[in-house]
Coordinates of C-alpha atoms in Angstrom, one line a residue:
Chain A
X7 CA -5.2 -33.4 -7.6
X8 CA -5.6 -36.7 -5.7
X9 CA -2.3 -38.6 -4.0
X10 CA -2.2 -41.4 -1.7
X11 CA -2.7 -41.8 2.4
X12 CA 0.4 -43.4 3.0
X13 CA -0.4 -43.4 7.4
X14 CA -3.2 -41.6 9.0
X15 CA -2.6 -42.8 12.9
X16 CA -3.8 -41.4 16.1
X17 CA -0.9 -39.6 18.3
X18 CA -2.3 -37.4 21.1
X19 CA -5.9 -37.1 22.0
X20 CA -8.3 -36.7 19.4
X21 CA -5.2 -35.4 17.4
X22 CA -4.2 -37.9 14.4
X23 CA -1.0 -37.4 12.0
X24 CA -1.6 -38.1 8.5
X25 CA 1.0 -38.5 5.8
X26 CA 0.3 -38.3 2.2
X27 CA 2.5 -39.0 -0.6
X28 CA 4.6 -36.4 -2.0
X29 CA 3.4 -36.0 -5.9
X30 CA 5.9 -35.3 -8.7
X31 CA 6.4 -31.5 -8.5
X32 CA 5.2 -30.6 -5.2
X33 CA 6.8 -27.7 -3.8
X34 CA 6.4 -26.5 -0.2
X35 CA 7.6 -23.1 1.8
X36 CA 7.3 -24.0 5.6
X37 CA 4.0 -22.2 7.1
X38 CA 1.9 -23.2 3.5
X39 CA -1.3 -25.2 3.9
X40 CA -3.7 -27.5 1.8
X41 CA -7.0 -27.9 1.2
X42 CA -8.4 -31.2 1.4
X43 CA -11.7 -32.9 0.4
X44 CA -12.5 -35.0 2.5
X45 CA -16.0 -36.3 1.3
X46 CA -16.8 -37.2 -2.2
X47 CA -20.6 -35.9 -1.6
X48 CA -21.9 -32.5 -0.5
X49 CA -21.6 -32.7 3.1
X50 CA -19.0 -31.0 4.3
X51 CA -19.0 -29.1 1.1
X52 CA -16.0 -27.4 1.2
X53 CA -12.8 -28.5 1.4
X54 CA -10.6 -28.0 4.8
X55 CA -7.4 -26.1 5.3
X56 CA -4.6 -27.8 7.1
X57 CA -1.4 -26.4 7.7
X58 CA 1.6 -28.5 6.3
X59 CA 3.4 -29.9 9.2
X60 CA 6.7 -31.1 7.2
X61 CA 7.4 -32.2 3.4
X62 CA 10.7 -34.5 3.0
X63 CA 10.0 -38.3 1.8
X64 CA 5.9 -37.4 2.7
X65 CA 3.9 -34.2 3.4
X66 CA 3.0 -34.7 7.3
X67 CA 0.0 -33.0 8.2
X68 CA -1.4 -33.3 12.3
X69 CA -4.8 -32.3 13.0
X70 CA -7.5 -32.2 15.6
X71 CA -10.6 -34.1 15.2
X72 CA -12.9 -31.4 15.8
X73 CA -15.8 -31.3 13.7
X74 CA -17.6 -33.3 10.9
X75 CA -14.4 -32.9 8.6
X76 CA -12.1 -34.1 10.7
X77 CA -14.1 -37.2 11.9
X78 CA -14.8 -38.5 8.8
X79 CA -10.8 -37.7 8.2
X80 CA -9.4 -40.1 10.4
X81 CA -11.6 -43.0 8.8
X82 CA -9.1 -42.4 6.1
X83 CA -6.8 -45.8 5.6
X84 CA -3.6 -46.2 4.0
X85 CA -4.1 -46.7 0.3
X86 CA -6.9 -44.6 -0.1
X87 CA -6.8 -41.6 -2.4
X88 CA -7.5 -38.0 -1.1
X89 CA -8.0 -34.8 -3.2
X90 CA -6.1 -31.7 -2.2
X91 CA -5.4 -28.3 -3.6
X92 CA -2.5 -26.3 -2.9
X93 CA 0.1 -25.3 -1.4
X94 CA -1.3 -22.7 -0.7
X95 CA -0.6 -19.4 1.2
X96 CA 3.2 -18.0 1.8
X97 CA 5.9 -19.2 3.8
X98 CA 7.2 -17.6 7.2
X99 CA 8.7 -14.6 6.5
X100 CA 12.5 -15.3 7.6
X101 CA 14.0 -12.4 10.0
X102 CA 18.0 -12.6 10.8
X103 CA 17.3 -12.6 14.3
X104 CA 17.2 -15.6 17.4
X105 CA 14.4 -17.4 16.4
X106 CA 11.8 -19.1 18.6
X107 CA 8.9 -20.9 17.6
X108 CA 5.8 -20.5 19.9
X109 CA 3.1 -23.2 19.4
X110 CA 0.0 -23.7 21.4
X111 CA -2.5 -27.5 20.6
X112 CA -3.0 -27.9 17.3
X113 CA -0.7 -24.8 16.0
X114 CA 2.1 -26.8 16.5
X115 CA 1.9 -28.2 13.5
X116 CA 2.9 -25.5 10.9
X117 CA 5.9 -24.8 13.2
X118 CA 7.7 -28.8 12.8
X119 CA 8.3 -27.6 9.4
X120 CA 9.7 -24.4 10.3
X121 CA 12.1 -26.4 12.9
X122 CA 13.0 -29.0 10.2
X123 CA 13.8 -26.4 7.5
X124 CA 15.7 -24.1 10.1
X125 CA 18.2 -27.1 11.4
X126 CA 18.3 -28.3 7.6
X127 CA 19.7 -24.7 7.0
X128 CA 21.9 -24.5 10.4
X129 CA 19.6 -21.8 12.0
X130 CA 19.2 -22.6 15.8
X131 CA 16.5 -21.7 17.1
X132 CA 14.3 -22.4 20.3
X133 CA 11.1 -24.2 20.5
X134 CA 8.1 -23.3 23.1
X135 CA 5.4 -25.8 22.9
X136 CA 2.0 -25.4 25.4
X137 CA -1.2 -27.8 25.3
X138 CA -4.1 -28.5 27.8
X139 CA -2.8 -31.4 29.1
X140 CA 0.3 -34.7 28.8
X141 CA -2.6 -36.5 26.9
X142 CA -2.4 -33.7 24.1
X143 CA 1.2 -33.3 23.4
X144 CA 2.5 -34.7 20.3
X145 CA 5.7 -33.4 19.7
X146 CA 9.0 -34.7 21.1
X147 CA 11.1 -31.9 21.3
X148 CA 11.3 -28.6 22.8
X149 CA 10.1 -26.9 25.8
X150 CA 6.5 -28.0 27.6
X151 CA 4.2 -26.3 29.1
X152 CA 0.9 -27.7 30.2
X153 CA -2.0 -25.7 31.8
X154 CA -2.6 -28.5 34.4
X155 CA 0.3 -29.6 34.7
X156 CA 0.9 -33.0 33.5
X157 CA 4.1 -32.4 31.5
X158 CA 6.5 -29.8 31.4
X159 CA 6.4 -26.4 33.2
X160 CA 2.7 -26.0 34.9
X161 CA 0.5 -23.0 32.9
X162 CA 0.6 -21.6 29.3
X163 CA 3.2 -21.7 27.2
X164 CA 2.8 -17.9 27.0
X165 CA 5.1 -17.8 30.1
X166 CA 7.9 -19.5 29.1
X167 CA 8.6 -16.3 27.0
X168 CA 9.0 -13.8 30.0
X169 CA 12.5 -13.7 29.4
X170 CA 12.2 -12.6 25.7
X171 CA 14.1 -9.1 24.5
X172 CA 14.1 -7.2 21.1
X173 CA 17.3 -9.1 20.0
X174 CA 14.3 -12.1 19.0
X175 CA 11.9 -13.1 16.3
X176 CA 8.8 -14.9 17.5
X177 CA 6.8 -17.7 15.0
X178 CA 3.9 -18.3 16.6
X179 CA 1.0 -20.3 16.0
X180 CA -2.0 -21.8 17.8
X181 CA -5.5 -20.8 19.5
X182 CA -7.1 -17.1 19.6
X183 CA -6.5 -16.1 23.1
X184 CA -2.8 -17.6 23.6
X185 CA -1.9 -15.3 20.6
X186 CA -3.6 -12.4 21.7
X187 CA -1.7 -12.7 25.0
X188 CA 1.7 -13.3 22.9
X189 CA 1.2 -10.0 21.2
X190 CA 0.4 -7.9 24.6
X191 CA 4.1 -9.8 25.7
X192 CA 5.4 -8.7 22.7
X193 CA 4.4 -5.2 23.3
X194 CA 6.0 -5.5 26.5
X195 CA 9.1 -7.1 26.2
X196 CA 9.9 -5.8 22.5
X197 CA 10.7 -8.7 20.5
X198 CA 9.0 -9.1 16.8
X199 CA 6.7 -11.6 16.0
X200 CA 4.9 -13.2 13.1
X201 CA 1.7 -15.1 13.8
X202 CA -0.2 -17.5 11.6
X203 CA -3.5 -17.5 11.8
X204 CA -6.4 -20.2 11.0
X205 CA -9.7 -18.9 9.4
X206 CA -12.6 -20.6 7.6
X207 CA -12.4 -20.4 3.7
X208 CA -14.1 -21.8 1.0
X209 CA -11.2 -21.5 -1.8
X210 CA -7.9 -21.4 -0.5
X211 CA -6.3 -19.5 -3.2
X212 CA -8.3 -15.5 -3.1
X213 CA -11.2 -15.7 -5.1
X214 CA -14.1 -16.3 -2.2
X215 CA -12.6 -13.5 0.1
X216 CA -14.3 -15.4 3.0
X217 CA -11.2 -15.8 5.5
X218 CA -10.9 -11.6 5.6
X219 CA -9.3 -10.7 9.4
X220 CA -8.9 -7.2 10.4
X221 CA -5.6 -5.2 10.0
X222 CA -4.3 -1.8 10.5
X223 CA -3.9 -1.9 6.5
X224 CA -8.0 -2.8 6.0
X225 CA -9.0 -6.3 5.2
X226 CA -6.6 -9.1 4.3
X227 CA -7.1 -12.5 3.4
X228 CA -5.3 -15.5 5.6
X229 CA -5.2 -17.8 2.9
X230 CA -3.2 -15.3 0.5
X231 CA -2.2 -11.7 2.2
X232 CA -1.0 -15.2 4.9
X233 CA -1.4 -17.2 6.9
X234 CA 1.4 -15.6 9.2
X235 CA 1.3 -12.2 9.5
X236 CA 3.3 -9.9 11.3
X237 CA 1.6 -9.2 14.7
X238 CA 1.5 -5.2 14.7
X239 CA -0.3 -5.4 11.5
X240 CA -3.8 -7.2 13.8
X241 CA -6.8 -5.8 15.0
X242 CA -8.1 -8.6 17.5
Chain B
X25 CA -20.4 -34.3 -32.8
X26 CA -22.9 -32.3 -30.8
X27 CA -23.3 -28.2 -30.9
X28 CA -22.8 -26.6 -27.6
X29 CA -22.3 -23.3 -28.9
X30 CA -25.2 -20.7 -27.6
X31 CA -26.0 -17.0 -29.1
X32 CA -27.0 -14.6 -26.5
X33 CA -27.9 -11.0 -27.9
X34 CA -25.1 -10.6 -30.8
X35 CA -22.4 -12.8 -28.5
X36 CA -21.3 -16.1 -29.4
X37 CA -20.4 -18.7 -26.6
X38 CA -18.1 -21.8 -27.0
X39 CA -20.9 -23.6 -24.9
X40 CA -23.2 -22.7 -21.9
X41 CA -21.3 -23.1 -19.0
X42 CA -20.1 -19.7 -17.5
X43 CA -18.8 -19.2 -13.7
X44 CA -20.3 -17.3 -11.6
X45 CA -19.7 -13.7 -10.2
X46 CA -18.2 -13.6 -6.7
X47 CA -16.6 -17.1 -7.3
X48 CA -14.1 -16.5 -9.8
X49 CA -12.0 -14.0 -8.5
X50 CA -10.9 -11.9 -11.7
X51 CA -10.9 -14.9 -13.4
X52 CA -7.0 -15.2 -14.3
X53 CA -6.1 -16.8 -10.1
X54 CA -8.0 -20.1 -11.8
X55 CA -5.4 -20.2 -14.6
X56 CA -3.5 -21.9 -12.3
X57 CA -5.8 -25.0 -12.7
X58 CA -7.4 -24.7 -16.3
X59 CA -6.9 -22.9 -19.2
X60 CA -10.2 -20.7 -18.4
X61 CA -10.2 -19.5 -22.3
X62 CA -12.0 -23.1 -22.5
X63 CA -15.0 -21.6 -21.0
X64 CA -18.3 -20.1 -22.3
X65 CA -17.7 -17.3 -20.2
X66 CA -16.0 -15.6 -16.9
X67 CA -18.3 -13.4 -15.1
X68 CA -15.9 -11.6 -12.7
X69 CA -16.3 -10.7 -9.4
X70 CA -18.8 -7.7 -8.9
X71 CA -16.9 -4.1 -9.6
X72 CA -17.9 -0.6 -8.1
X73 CA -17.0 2.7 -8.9
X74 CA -15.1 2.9 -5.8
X75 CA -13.2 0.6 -4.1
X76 CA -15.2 -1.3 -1.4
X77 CA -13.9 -3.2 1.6
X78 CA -16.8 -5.2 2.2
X79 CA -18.2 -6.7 5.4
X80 CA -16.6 -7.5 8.7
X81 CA -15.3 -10.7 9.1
X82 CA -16.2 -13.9 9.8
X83 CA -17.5 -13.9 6.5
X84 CA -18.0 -17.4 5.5
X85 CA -19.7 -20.2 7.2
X86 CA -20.6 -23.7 6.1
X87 CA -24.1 -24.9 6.2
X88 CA -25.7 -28.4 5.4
X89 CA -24.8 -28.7 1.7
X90 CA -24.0 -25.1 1.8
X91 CA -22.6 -21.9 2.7
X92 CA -23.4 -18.5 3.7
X93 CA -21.4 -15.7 2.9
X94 CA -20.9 -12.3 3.9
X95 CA -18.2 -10.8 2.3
X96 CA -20.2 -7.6 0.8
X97 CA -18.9 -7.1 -2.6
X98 CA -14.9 -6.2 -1.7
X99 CA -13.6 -5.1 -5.2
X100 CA -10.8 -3.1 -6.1
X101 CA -12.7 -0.1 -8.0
X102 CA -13.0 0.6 -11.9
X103 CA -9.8 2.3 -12.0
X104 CA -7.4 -0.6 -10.9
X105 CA -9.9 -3.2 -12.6
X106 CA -8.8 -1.2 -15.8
X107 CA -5.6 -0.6 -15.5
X108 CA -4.7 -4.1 -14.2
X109 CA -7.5 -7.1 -14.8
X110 CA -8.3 -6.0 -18.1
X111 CA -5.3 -5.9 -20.4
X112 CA -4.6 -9.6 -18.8
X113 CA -8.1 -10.8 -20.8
X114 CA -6.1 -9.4 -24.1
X115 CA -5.4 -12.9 -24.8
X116 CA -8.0 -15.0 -23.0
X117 CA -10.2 -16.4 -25.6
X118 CA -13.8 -16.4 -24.1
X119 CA -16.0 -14.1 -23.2
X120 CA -15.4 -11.2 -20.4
X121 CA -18.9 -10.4 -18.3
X122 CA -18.2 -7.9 -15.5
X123 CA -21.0 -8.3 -13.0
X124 CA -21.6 -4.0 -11.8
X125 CA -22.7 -2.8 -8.7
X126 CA -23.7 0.6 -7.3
X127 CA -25.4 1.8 -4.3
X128 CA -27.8 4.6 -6.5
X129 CA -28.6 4.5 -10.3
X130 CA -26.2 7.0 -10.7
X131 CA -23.2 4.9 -9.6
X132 CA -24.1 1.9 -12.2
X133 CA -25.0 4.2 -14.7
X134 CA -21.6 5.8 -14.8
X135 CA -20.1 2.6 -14.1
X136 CA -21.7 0.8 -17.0
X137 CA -20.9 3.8 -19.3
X138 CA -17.0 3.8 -18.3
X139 CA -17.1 0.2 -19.2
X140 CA -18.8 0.6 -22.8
X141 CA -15.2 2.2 -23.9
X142 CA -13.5 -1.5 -23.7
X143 CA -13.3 -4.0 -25.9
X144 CA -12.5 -6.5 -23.8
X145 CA -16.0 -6.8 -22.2
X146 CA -18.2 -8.7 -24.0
X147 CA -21.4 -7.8 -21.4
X148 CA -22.0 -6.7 -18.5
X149 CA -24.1 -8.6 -15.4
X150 CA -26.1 -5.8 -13.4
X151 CA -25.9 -6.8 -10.1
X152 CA -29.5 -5.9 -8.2
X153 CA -29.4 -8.7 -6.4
X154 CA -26.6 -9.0 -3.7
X155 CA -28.4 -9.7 0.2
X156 CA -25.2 -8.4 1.4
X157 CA -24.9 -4.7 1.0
X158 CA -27.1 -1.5 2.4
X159 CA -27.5 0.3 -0.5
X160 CA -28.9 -0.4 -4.0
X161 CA -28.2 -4.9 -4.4
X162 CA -31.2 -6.8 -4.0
X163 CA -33.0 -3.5 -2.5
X164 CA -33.3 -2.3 -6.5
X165 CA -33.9 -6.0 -7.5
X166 CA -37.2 -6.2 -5.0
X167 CA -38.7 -3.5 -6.9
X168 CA -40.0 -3.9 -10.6
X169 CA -40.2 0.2 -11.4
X170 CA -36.7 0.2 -10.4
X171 CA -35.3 -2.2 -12.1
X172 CA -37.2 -0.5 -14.8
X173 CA -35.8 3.0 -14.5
X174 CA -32.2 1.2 -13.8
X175 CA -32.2 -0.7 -16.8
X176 CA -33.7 1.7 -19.0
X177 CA -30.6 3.8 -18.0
X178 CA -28.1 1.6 -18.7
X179 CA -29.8 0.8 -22.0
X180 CA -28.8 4.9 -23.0
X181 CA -25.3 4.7 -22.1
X182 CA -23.9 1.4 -22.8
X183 CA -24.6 -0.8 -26.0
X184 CA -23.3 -3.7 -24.4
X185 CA -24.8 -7.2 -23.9
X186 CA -27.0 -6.3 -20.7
X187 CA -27.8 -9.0 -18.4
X188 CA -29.8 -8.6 -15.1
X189 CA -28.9 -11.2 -12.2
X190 CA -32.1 -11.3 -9.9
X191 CA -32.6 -12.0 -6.1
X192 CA -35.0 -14.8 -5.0
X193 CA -35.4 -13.1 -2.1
X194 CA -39.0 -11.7 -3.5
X195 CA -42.4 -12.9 -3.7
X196 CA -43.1 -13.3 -7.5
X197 CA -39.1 -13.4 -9.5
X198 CA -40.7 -13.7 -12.9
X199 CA -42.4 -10.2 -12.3
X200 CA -38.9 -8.4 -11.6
X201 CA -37.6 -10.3 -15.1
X202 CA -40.6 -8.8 -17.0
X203 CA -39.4 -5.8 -15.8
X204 CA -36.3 -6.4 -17.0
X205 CA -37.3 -7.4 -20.3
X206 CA -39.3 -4.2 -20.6
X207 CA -36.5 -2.3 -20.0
X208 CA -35.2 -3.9 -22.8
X209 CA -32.4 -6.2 -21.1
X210 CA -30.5 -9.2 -22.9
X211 CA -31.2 -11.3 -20.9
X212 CA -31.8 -12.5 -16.6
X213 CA -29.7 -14.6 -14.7
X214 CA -31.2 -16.4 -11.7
X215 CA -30.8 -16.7 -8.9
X216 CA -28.4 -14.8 -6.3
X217 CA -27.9 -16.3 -2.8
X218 CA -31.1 -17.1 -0.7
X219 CA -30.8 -14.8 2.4
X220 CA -29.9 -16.7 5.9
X221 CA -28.3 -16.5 9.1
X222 CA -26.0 -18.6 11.4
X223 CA -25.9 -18.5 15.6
X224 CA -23.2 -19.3 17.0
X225 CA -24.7 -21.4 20.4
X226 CA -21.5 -20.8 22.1
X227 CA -21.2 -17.1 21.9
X228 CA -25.1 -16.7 21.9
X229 CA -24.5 -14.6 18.9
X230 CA -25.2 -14.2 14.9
X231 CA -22.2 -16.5 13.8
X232 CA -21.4 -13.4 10.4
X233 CA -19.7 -10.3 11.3
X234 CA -22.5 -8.8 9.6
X235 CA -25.3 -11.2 11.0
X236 CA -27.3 -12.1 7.6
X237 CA -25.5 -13.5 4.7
X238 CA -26.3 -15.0 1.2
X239 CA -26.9 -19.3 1.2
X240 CA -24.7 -21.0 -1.7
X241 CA -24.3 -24.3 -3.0
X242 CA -26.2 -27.6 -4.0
X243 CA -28.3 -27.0 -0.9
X244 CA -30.6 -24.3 -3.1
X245 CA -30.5 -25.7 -6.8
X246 CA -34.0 -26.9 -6.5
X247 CA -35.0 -23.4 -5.3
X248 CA -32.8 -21.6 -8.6
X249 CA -34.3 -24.4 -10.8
X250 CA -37.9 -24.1 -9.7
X251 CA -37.4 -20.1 -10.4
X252 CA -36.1 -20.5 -13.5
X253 CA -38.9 -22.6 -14.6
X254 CA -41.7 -20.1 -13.6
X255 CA -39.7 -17.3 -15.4
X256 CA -39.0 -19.3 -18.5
X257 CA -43.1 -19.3 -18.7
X258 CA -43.3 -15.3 -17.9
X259 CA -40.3 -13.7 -20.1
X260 CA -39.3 -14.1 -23.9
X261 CA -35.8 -12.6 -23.3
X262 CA -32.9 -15.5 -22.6
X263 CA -32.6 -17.3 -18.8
X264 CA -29.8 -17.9 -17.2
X265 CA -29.6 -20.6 -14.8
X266 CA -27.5 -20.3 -11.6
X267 CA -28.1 -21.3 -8.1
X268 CA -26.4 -24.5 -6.6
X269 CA -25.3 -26.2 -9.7
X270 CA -22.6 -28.5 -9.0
X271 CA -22.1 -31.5 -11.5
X272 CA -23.7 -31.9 -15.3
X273 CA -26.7 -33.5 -14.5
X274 CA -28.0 -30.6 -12.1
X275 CA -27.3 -28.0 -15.3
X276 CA -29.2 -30.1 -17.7
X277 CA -31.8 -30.0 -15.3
X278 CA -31.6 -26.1 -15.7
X279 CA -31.1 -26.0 -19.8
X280 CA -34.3 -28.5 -19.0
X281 CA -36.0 -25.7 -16.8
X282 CA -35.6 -23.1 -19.6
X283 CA -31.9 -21.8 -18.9
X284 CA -30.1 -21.0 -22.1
X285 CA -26.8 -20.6 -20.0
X286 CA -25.8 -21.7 -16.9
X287 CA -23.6 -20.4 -14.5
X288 CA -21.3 -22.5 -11.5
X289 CA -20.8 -21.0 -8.4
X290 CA -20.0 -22.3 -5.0
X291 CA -18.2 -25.3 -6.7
X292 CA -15.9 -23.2 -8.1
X293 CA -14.0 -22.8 -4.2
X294 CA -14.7 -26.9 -3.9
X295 CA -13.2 -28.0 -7.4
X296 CA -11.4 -25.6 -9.4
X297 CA -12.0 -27.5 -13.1
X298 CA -15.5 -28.2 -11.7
X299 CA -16.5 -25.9 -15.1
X300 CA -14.5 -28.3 -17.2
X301 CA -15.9 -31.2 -16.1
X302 CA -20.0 -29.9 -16.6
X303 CA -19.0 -28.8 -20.1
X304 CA -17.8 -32.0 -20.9
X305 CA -20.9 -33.7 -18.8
X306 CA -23.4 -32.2 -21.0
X307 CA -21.4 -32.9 -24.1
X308 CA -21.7 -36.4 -23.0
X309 CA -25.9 -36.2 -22.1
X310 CA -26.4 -34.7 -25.3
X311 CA -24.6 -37.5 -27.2
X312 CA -26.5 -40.2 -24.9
X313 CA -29.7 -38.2 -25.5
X314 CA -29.2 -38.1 -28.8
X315 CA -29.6 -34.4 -29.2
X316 CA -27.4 -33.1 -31.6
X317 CA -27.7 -29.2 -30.1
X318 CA -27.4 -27.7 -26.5
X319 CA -30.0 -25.3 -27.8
X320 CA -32.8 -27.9 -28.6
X321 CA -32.4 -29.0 -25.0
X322 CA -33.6 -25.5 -23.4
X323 CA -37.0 -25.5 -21.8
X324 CA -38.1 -28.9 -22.0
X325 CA -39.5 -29.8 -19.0
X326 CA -42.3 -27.2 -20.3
X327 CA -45.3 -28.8 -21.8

């Protein structure tokens, strides 16, 4: 299905928010993702997974210009067309518990929606936000933590969590070793968590089995069995 | 209006285009997109005796006009493909191919005799060709006598449409298919993935959990057309053409090559209704071409 770039601008380094329009019968669960094509030729052959950031009057999607897929992404203009699949995936799993959201760099991004939908429902909850550095950020609310300092509290975000107990329920979402530490505080301090997790995949939607992670239960797939799962269930 | 309705054994297909095994899922997820009873055929997703699964993860990685994959033939078992995929192709109008794997002769004997008893399945795809397993895959498919004695076997139990998918991991593929057709097979389908490998030059290290994995996509078509082509001259027994085939004019090129069928593969993950849109692309070549029939198309590149 194609829809319309309606703003595609840098925000943070190498970090761009893109906004597509919202086509007729769209339906989104906060933590869902899409795949989009982002060449009409062969190379990158397979589409891209981004995590939906927010759907109200657009879909919001942030991403990092990392590799070939993402720079020839951010050429994309206003106007142009794009071809996506999806929503894909599930939504966060909602707990009745305090709620934090825990994002690190890019894995912010799933977590906006899960704010937006949360206050649209009532549901406070707290948001921990960590990135490398000022120049990174692109969110405007929550807490900060940066590891050298430039904004917010000085180290990972991973630290603003000390103070955790059981009587909370952790969203979390960003790179490998922030969310490996998250789970050994977790362990500690006793307080659940679900954690969505990135992988590459070549469908989306549980036919290539390529995004398989390792769980106590065997193999699951991130893009169906997930993308959040709950964090006892993950063999690192 | 042009005929794109092909005969293979004693089965009748809508038109040539059937997806591939391992990129279809069981074939009902893509009902989401398409009505897949407008295909010649679904080949599902290969099926064990057993459960399997598969590899460890990562299990995908992109390549230049490509991918490699690892995933080593995760299924769910006969039992729940029968007690839950199958009665779901009750009402799906085309024909049901179940690609079978088995680590020993024993296993896809047994396997391809359990699956005579349905109705449902029109033929069955005898898998001797996956790179990414230990046991039996493209180990049997290296060796002529085996395939032989394999599907010799098969012949005895199941009365089925047999079809052979063949690695191009070998020296000489047309030798394996005369093996095949020996053995009395219904027809070949070539090719499986090309066997490759990805390092990762940050960790040092074999990017696949399992190291080697099978290369997908349009990056091999002229490898899985080239094959075809030499087998078209060696076998009398029906091709069919698989390997990188991602728009109309790359499967015309196989009909061209001597592929009665074709199958899509990779594209599948990339476009959903990628099927859709080759059916309807060769429709459209044949009426250009003037060629009132899919079948008068096969194997014309041959002098």
């Amino acid at each position: 299905m194609k829809t319309i770039v309606l703003n595609n601008d840098q925000v943070a380094k190498d970090t761009y928010y893109l906004q597509l329009q919202v086509p007729e019968g769209f339906k989104y669960e906060p933590g869902q993702f899409l795949m989009l094509k982002i060449n009409k030729l062969n190379e990158p052959l397979l589409r891209r997974p981004f995590s939906i950031a927010k759907v109200d009057e657009t879909i919001d999607i942030y991403y990092k210009v990392i590799g070939l897929g993402t720079n020839i992404l951010k050429s994309y203009k206003k106007g142009d067309l794009i071809d996506f699949t999806g929503p894909f995936g599930n939504g966060f799993d909602l707990r009745n518990k305090r709620i934090v959201l825990c994002g690190g760099g890019i894995g912010v991004a799933p977590l906006i929606g899960l704010k937006y939908f949360l206050d649209s429902k009532n549901i406070t909850s707290h948001c921990f936000f960590g990135f490398n550095s000022k120049e990174d950020c692109f969110v405007d609310f929550g807490e900060i933590a940066t590891l050298d300092g430039s904004l917010g509290k000085k180290g990972s975000v991973v630290d603003l969590l000390e103070d955790l107990d059981n009587s909370f329920h952790v969203y979390a979402c960003g790179p490998k070793g922030m969310l490996k530490a998250l789970c050994e505080l977790a362990d500690r301090k006793g307080f659940s968590m679900d954690i969505s997790l990135e992988s590459n995949m070549a469908c989306g939607f549980g036919v290539c089995l390529g995004c398989s992670i390792n769980t106590i239960n065997g193999y699951k797939q991130v893009c169906k069995d997930g993308p959040a799962f709950n964090y006892t269930e993950i063999i690192w | 209006m042009v005929n794109l309705e092909v005969k293979l054994s004693n089965l009748r297909f809508k038109n040539p285009v059937l997806v591939a095994s391992g990129t279809f899922g069981w074939g009902i997820e893509y009902n989401r997109f398409f009505d897949i009873g407008l295909l010649g055929g679904v080949i599902v997703k290969g099926l064990s005796l057993n459960p399997r699964q598969g590899n460890p993860p990562p299990r995908i990685v992109e390549t230049p006009c490509g991918m490699l994959n690892s995933i080593g033939l995760q299924n769910i078992g006969l039992e729940k493909f029968v007690s839950e995929v199958l009665p779901q192709f009750d009402s799906i109008r085309t024909n049901l191919i179940v690609n079978i794997y088995g680590s020993e002769i024993g296993e896809f004997v047994e396997l391809a005799g359990r699956l005579n008893n349905y109705k449902q399945i029109a033929a069955l795809e005898i898998n001797v060709s996956c790179p990414n397993v230990k046991a039996g895959g493209a180990a049997f498919g290296k060796d002529p006598e085996v395939v032989f004695v394999l599907i010799s076997s098969i012949k005895k139990v199941c009365d089925k449409t047999i079809i052979v998918k063949l690695t191009p991991n070998v020296t000489d593929i047309a030798l394996i298919a005369q093996a095949a057709q020996s053995a009395k097979a219904d027809a070949v389908s070539l090719i499986n993935t090309l066997t490759g490998m990805i390092i990762d030059t940050k960790t040092k290290k074999p990017f696949l959990g399992n190291k080697f994995g099978g290369l997908s996509g349009p990056a091999i078509y002229p490898v899985g057309l080239k094959m075809v082509y030499e087998t078209y001259e060696k076998v009398n027994i029906p091709i069919i053409g698989v390997g990188g085939i991602y728009n109309a004019d790359v499967a015309v090129q196989y009909i061209l090559a001597g592929a009665s069928m074709i199958q899509i593969g990779t594209a599948n993950f990339v476009e959903p209704d990628i099927s859709l849109k080759i059916i309807e692309g060769i429709r459209r070549y044949l009426e250009d071409e003037e060629i009132d029939d899919v079948n008068k198309l096969v194997g014309l590149a041959h002098n």
